[in-house]
Tab-separated table of C-alpha atoms in Angstrom:
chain	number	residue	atom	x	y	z
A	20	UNK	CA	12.062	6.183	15.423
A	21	UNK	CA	12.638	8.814	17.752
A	22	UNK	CA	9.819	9.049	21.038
A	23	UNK	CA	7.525	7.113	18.986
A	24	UNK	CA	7.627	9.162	15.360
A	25	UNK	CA	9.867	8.558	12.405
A	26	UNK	CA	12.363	10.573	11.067
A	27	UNK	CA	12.244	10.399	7.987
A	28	UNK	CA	8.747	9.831	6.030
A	29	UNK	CA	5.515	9.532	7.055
A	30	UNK	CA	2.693	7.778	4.689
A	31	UNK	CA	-0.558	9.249	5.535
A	32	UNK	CA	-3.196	6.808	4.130
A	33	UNK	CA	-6.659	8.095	4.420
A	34	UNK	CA	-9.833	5.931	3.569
A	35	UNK	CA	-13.130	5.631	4.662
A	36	UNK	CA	-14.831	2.201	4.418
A	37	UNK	CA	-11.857	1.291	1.743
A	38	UNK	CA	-11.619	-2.934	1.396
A	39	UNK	CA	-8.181	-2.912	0.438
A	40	UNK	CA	-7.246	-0.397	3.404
A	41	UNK	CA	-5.434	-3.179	5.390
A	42	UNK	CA	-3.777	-4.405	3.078
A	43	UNK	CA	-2.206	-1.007	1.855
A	44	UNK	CA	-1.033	-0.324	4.990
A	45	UNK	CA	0.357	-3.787	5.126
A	46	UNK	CA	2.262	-3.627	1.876
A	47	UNK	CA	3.762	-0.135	2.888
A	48	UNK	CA	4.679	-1.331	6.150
A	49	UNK	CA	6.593	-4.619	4.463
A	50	UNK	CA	8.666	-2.225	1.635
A	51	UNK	CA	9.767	0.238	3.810
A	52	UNK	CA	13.599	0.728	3.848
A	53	UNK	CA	13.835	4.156	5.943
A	54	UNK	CA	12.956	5.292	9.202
A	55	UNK	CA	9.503	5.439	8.173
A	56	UNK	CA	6.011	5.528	9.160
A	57	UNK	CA	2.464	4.652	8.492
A	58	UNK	CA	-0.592	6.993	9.719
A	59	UNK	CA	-3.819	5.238	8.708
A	60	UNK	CA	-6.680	7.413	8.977
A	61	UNK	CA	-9.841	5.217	9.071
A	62	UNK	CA	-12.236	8.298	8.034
A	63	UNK	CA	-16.017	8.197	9.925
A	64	UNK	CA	-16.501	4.402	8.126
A	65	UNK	CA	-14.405	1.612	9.042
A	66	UNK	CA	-13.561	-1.420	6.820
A	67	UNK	CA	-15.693	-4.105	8.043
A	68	UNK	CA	-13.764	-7.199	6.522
A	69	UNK	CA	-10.619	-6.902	9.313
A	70	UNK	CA	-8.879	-4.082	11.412
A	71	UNK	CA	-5.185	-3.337	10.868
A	72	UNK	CA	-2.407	-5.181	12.713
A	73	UNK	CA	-1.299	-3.335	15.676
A	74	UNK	CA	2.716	-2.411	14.191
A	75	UNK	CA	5.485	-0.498	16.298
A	76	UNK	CA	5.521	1.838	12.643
A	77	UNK	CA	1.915	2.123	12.349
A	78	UNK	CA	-0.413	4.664	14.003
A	79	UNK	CA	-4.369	4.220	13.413
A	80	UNK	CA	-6.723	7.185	13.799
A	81	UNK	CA	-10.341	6.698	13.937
A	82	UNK	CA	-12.548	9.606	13.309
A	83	UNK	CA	-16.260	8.975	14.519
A	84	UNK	CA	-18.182	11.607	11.539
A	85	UNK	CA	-16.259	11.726	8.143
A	86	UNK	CA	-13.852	14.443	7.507
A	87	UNK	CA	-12.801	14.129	4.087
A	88	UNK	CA	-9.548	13.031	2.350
A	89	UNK	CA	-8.010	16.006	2.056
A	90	UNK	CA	-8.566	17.024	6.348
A	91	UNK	CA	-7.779	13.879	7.112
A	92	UNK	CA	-4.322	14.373	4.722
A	93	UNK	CA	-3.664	17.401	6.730
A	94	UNK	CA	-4.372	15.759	10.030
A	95	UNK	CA	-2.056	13.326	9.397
A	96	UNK	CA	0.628	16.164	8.241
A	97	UNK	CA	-0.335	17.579	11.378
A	98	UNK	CA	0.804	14.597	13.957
A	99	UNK	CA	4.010	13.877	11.654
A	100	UNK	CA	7.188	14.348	13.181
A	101	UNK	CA	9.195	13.497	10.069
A	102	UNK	CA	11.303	15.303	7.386
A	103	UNK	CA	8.730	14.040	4.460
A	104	UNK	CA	5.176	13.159	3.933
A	105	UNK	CA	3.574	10.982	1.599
A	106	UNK	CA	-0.366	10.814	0.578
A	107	UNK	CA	-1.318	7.299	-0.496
A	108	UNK	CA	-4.603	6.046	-1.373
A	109	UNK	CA	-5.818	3.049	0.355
A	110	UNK	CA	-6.006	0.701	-2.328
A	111	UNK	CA	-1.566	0.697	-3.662
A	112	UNK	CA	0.774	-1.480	-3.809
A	113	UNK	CA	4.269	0.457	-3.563
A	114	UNK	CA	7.987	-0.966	-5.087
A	115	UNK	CA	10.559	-1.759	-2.101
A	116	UNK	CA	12.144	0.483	-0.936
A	117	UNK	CA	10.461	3.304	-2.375
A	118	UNK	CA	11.259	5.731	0.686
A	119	UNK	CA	14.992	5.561	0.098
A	120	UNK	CA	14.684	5.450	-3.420
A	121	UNK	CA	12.608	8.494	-3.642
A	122	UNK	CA	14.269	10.724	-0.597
A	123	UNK	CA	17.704	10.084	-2.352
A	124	UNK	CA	16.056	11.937	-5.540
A	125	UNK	CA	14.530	14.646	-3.085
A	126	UNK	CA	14.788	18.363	-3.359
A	127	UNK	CA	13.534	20.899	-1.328
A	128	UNK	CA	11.383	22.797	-3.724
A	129	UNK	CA	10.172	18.936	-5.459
A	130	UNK	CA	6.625	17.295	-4.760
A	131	UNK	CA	7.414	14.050	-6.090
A	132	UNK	CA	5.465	10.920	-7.457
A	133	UNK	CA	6.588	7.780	-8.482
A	134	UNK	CA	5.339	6.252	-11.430
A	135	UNK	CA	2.368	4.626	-11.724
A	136	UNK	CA	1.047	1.123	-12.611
A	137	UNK	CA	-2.619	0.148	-12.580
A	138	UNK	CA	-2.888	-2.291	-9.704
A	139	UNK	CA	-4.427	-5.690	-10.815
A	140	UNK	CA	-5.926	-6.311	-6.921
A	141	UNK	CA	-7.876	-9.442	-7.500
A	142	UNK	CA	-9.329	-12.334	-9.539
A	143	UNK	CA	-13.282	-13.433	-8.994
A	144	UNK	CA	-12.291	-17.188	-8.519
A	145	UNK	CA	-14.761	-19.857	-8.134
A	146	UNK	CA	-14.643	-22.557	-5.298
A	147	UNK	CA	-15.878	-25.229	-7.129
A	148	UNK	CA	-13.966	-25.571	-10.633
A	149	UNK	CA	-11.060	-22.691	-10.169
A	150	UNK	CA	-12.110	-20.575	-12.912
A	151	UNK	CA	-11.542	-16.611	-12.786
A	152	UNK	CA	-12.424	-13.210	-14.079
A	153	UNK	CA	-9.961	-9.909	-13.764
A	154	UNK	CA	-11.459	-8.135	-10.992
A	155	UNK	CA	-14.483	-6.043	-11.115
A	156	UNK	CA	-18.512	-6.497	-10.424
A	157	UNK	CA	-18.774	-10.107	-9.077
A	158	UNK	CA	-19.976	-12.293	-12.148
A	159	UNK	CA	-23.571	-14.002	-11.419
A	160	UNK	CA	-21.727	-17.249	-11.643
A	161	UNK	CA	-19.546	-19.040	-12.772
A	162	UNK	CA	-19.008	-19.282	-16.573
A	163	UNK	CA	-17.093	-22.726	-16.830
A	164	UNK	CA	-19.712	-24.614	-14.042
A	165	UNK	CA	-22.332	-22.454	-13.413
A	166	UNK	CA	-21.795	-22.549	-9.917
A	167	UNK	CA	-22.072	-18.883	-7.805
A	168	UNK	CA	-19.543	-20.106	-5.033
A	169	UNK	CA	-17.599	-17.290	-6.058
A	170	UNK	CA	-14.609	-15.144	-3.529
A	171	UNK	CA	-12.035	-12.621	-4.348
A	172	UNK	CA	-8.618	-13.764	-4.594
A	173	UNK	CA	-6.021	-11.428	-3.810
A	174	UNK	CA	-3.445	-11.176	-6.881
A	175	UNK	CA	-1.947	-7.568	-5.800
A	176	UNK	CA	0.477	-7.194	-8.665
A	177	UNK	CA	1.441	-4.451	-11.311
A	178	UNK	CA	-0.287	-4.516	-14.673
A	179	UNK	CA	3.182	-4.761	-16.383
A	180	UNK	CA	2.545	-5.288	-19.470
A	181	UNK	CA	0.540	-1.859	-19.377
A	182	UNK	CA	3.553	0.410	-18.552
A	183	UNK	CA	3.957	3.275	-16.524
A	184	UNK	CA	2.166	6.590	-16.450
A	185	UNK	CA	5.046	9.138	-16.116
A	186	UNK	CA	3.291	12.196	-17.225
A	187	UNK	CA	-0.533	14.322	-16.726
A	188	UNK	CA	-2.009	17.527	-17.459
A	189	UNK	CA	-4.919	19.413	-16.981
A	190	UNK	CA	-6.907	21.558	-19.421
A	191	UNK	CA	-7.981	25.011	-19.449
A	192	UNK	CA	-10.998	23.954	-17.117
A	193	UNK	CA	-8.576	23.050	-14.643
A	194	UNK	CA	-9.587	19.271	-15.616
A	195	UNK	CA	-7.196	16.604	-15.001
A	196	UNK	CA	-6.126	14.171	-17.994
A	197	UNK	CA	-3.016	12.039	-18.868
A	198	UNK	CA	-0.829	12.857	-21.154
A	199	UNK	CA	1.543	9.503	-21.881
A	200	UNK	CA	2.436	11.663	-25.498
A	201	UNK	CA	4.458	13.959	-23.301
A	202	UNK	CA	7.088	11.391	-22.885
A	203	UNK	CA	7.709	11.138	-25.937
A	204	UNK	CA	9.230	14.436	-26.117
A	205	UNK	CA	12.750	14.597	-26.622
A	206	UNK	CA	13.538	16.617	-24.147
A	207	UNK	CA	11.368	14.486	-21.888
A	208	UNK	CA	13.410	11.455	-22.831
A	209	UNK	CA	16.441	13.051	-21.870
A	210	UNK	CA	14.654	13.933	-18.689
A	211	UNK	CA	13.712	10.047	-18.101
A	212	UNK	CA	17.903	8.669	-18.568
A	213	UNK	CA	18.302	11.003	-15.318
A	214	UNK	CA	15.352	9.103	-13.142
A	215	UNK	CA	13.645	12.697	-12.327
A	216	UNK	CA	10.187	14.110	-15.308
A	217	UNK	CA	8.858	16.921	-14.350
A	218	UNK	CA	5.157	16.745	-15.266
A	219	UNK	CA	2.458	19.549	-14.914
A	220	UNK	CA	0.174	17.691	-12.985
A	221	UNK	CA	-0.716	14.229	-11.214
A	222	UNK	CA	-3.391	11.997	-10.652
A	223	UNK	CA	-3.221	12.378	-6.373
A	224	UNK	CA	-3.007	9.480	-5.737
A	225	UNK	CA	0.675	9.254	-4.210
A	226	UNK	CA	3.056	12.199	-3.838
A	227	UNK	CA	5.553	12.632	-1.314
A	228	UNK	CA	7.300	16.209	-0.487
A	229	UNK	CA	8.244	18.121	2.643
A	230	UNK	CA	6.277	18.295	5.228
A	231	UNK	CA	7.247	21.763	6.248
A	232	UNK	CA	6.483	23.022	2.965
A	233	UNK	CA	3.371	20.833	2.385
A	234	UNK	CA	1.880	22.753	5.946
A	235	UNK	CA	3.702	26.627	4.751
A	236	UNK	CA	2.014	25.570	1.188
A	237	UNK	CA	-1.579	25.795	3.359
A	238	UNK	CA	-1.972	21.746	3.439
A	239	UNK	CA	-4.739	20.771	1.417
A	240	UNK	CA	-7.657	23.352	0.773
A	241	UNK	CA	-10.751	21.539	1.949
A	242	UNK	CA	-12.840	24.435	0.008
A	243	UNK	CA	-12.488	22.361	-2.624
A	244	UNK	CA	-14.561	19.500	-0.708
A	245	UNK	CA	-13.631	15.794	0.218
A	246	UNK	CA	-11.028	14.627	-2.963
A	247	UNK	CA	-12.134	15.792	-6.504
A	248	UNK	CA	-9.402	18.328	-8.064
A	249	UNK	CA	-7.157	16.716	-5.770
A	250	UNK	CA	-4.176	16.182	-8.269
A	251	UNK	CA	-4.829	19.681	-10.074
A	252	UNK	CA	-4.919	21.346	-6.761
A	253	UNK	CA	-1.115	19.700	-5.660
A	254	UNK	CA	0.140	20.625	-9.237
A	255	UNK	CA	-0.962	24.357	-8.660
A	256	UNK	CA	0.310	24.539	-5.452
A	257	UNK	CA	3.688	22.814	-6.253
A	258	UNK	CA	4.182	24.847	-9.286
A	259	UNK	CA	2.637	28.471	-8.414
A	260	UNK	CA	4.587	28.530	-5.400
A	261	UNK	CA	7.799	28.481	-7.312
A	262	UNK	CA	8.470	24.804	-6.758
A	263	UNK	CA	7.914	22.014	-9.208
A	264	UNK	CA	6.128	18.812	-9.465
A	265	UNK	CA	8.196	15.567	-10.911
A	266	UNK	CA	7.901	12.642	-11.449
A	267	UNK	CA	10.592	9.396	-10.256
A	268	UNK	CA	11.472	6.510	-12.635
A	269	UNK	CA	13.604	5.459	-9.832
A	270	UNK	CA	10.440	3.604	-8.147
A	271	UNK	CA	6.703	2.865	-9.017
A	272	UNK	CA	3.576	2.757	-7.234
A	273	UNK	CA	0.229	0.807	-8.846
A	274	UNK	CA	-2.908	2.363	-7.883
A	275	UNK	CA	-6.379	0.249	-8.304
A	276	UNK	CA	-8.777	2.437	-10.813
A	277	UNK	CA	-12.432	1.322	-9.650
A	278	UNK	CA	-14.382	2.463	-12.807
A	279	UNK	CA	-15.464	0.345	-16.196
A	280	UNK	CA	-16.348	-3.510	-15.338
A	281	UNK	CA	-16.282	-2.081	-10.893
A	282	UNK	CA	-19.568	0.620	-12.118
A	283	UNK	CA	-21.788	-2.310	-13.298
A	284	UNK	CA	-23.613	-3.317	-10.434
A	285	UNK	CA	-21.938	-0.669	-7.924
A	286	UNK	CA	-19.914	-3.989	-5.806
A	287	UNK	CA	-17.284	-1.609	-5.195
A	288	UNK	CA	-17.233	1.992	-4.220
A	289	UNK	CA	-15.051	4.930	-5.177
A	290	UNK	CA	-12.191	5.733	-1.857
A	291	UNK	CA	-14.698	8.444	-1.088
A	292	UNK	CA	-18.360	8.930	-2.097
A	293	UNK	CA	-18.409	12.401	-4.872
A	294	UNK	CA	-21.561	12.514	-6.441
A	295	UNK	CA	-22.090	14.577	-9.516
A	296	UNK	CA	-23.216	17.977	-8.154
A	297	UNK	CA	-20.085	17.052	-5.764
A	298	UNK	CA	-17.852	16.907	-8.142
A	299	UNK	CA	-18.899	19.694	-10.523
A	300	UNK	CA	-19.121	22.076	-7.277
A	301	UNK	CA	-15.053	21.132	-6.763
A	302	UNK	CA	-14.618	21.740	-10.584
A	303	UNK	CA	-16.483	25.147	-10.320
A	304	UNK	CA	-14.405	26.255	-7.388
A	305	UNK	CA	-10.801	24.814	-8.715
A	306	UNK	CA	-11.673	26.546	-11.707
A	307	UNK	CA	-12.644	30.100	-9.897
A	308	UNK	CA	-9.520	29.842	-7.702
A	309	UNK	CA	-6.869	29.001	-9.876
A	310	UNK	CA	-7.746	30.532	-13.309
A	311	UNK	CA	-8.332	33.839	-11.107
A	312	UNK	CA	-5.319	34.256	-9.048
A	313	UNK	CA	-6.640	33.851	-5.637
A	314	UNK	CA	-4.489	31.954	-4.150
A	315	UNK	CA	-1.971	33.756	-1.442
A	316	UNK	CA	0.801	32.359	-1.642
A	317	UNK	CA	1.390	32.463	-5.884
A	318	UNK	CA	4.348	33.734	-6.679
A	319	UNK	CA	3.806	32.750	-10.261
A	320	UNK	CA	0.586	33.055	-12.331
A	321	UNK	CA	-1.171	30.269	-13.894
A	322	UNK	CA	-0.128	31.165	-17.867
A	323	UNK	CA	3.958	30.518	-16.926
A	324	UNK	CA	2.924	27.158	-16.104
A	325	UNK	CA	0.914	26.340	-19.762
A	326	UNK	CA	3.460	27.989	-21.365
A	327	UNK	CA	6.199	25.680	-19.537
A	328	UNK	CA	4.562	22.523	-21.025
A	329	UNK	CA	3.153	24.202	-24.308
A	330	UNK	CA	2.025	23.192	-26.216
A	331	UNK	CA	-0.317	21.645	-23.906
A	332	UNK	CA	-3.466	19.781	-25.094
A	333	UNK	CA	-6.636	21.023	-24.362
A	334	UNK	CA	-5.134	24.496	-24.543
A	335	UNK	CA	-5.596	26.446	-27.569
A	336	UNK	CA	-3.887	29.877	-28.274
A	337	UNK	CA	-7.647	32.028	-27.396
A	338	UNK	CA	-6.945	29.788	-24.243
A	339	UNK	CA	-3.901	31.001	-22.924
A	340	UNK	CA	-4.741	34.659	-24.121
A	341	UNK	CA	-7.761	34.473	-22.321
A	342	UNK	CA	-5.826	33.270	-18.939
A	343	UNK	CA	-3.252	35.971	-19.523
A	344	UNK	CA	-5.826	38.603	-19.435
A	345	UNK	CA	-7.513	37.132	-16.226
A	346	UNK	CA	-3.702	37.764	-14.800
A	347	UNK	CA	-3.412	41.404	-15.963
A	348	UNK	CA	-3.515	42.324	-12.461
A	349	UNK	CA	-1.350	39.627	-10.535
A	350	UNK	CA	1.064	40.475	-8.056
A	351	UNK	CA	3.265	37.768	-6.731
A	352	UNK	CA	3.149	36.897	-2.921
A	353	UNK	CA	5.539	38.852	-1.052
């Protein structure tokens, strides 16, 4: 630390009314091999079940209205003093020693994620008999007693037996998917012996890269809105700007996906509220911004990355003809 700011990395974890915020922070703060840092931004709603541990590597900002993820990502950027910044969601559990693991494999021109687990956060456990059900909407009881004494119990462990997500994509409507197929590429295999994938897009949910790049790169553009396009927007950036996105296999983070048995009775809540006609509206603008060129700084056009990954599903030939016409016009940034 050097007057109160690491040196090396600082992990910005934004969240607004996120249960598991705490205990992000927490696990960061306990893995942590570097000079490294933890900015918790606690975004207009606070987590009501505890605060987080005052910590001589933490720093905890409180807006009062909510700002979004991706302002409060660039706030954070913003007060970092250090050579790197990571984005974490609030509800992760990170490998140790990811920071030195990761910077080691750092390039200038690299955003970088590590891969992902699903997170397997809790069990619904009942007081009386011990019985439990993988996390989701709280049962109405429970089924071995028929008690409804029921709490969470924090199990905060990889889904191993899953495997890793090493590799996404998005389509030619700018809409993020996965793509675990791409691994199985040859040339992708080759890729994983050295510890370094590039991949043509990422979920969001973690990435880590310079953080005088992330700020010349523009930050995050909050005309998208709060989070959705998140991951398509990085990959854009990262790749248009004549850098590249890869993935490590050096390290692993496990991210908590809130949707199937979590959407039954609404229990839990998505890191930030996006309602439909939210989400469409980021869709609608991601779509207008990247297919069309207008970002600044884009020394490459949109095509040269499909073409990098083709063949690339959910693009078709008419596709990338079609997106090569929109570009007849591109100039790349000066």
């Amino acid at each position: 630390m050097s007057n109160g700011f690491a040196t090396d990395l600082t992990v910005i974890i934004p969240g607004r009314n996120e249960e598991f915020h705490a205990q992000t922070v927490e696990d960061v703060l306990s893995r942590i091999q570097a000079d490294t840092e933890v900015i918790s931004i606690l975004d207009g709603d606070w987590p009501p079940n505890r605060g987080i541990d005052d910590h001589p590597r933490a720093k905890v900002v409180k807006t009062t209205t909510a700002i979004g993820q991706r302002a409060a990502t660039n706030l954070g950027a913003q007060m970092s003093r250090a050579k790197y910044i990571m984005k974490l969601d609030a509800h992760c559990r990170m490998d140790d020693g990811f920071d030195v693991k990761m910077i080691e494999r750092m390039q200038p021109e690299y955003t970088m994620v590590p891969q992902m687990y699903r997170l397997h956060a809790f069990d619904w456990t009942c007081n009386n008999c011990g019985w439990g059900q993988y996390q989701g909407t709280k049962p109405d009881k429970c089924e071995e007693c028929g008690e409804d004494d029921l709490f969470k119990k924090l199990v905060w462990e990889p889904k191993w037996k899953v495997g890793p997500t090493v590799s996404w994509r998005f389509d030619s409507e700018i809409h993020f998917q996965y793509w675990n197929d791409h691994r199985k590429w040859p040339e992708v295999r080759e890729e994983m012996k050295t510890g370094v994938v590039e991949t043509m897009s990422c979920i969001g949910c973690c990435f880590m890269m310079e953080r005088d790049r992330f700020l010349s790169l523009g930050g995050m553009d909050e005309g998208h809105g709060s989070w959705g396009q998140y991951g398509a927007e990085l990959a854009c950036k990262s790749w248009l700007s004549g850098g590249k996105m890869v993935s490590t296999t050096d390290t692993w983070s496990a991210h908590l996906f809130r949707t199937g048995n979590f959407s039954r009775k609404g229990e839990s809540t998505f890191p930030y509220p996006l309602s439909g006609v939210d989400q469409e509206k980021a869709r609608t603008y991601s779509r207008d911004f990247w297919r069309n060129g207008r970002w600044d700084k884009q020394v490459r056009p949109l095509s040269w990355l499909v073409e990098k990954f083709w063949p690339v599903p959910g693009w078709d030939e008419s596709d990338l003809q079609a997106q090569k016409k929109r570009e007849r016009s591109f100039k790349a940034a000066a």
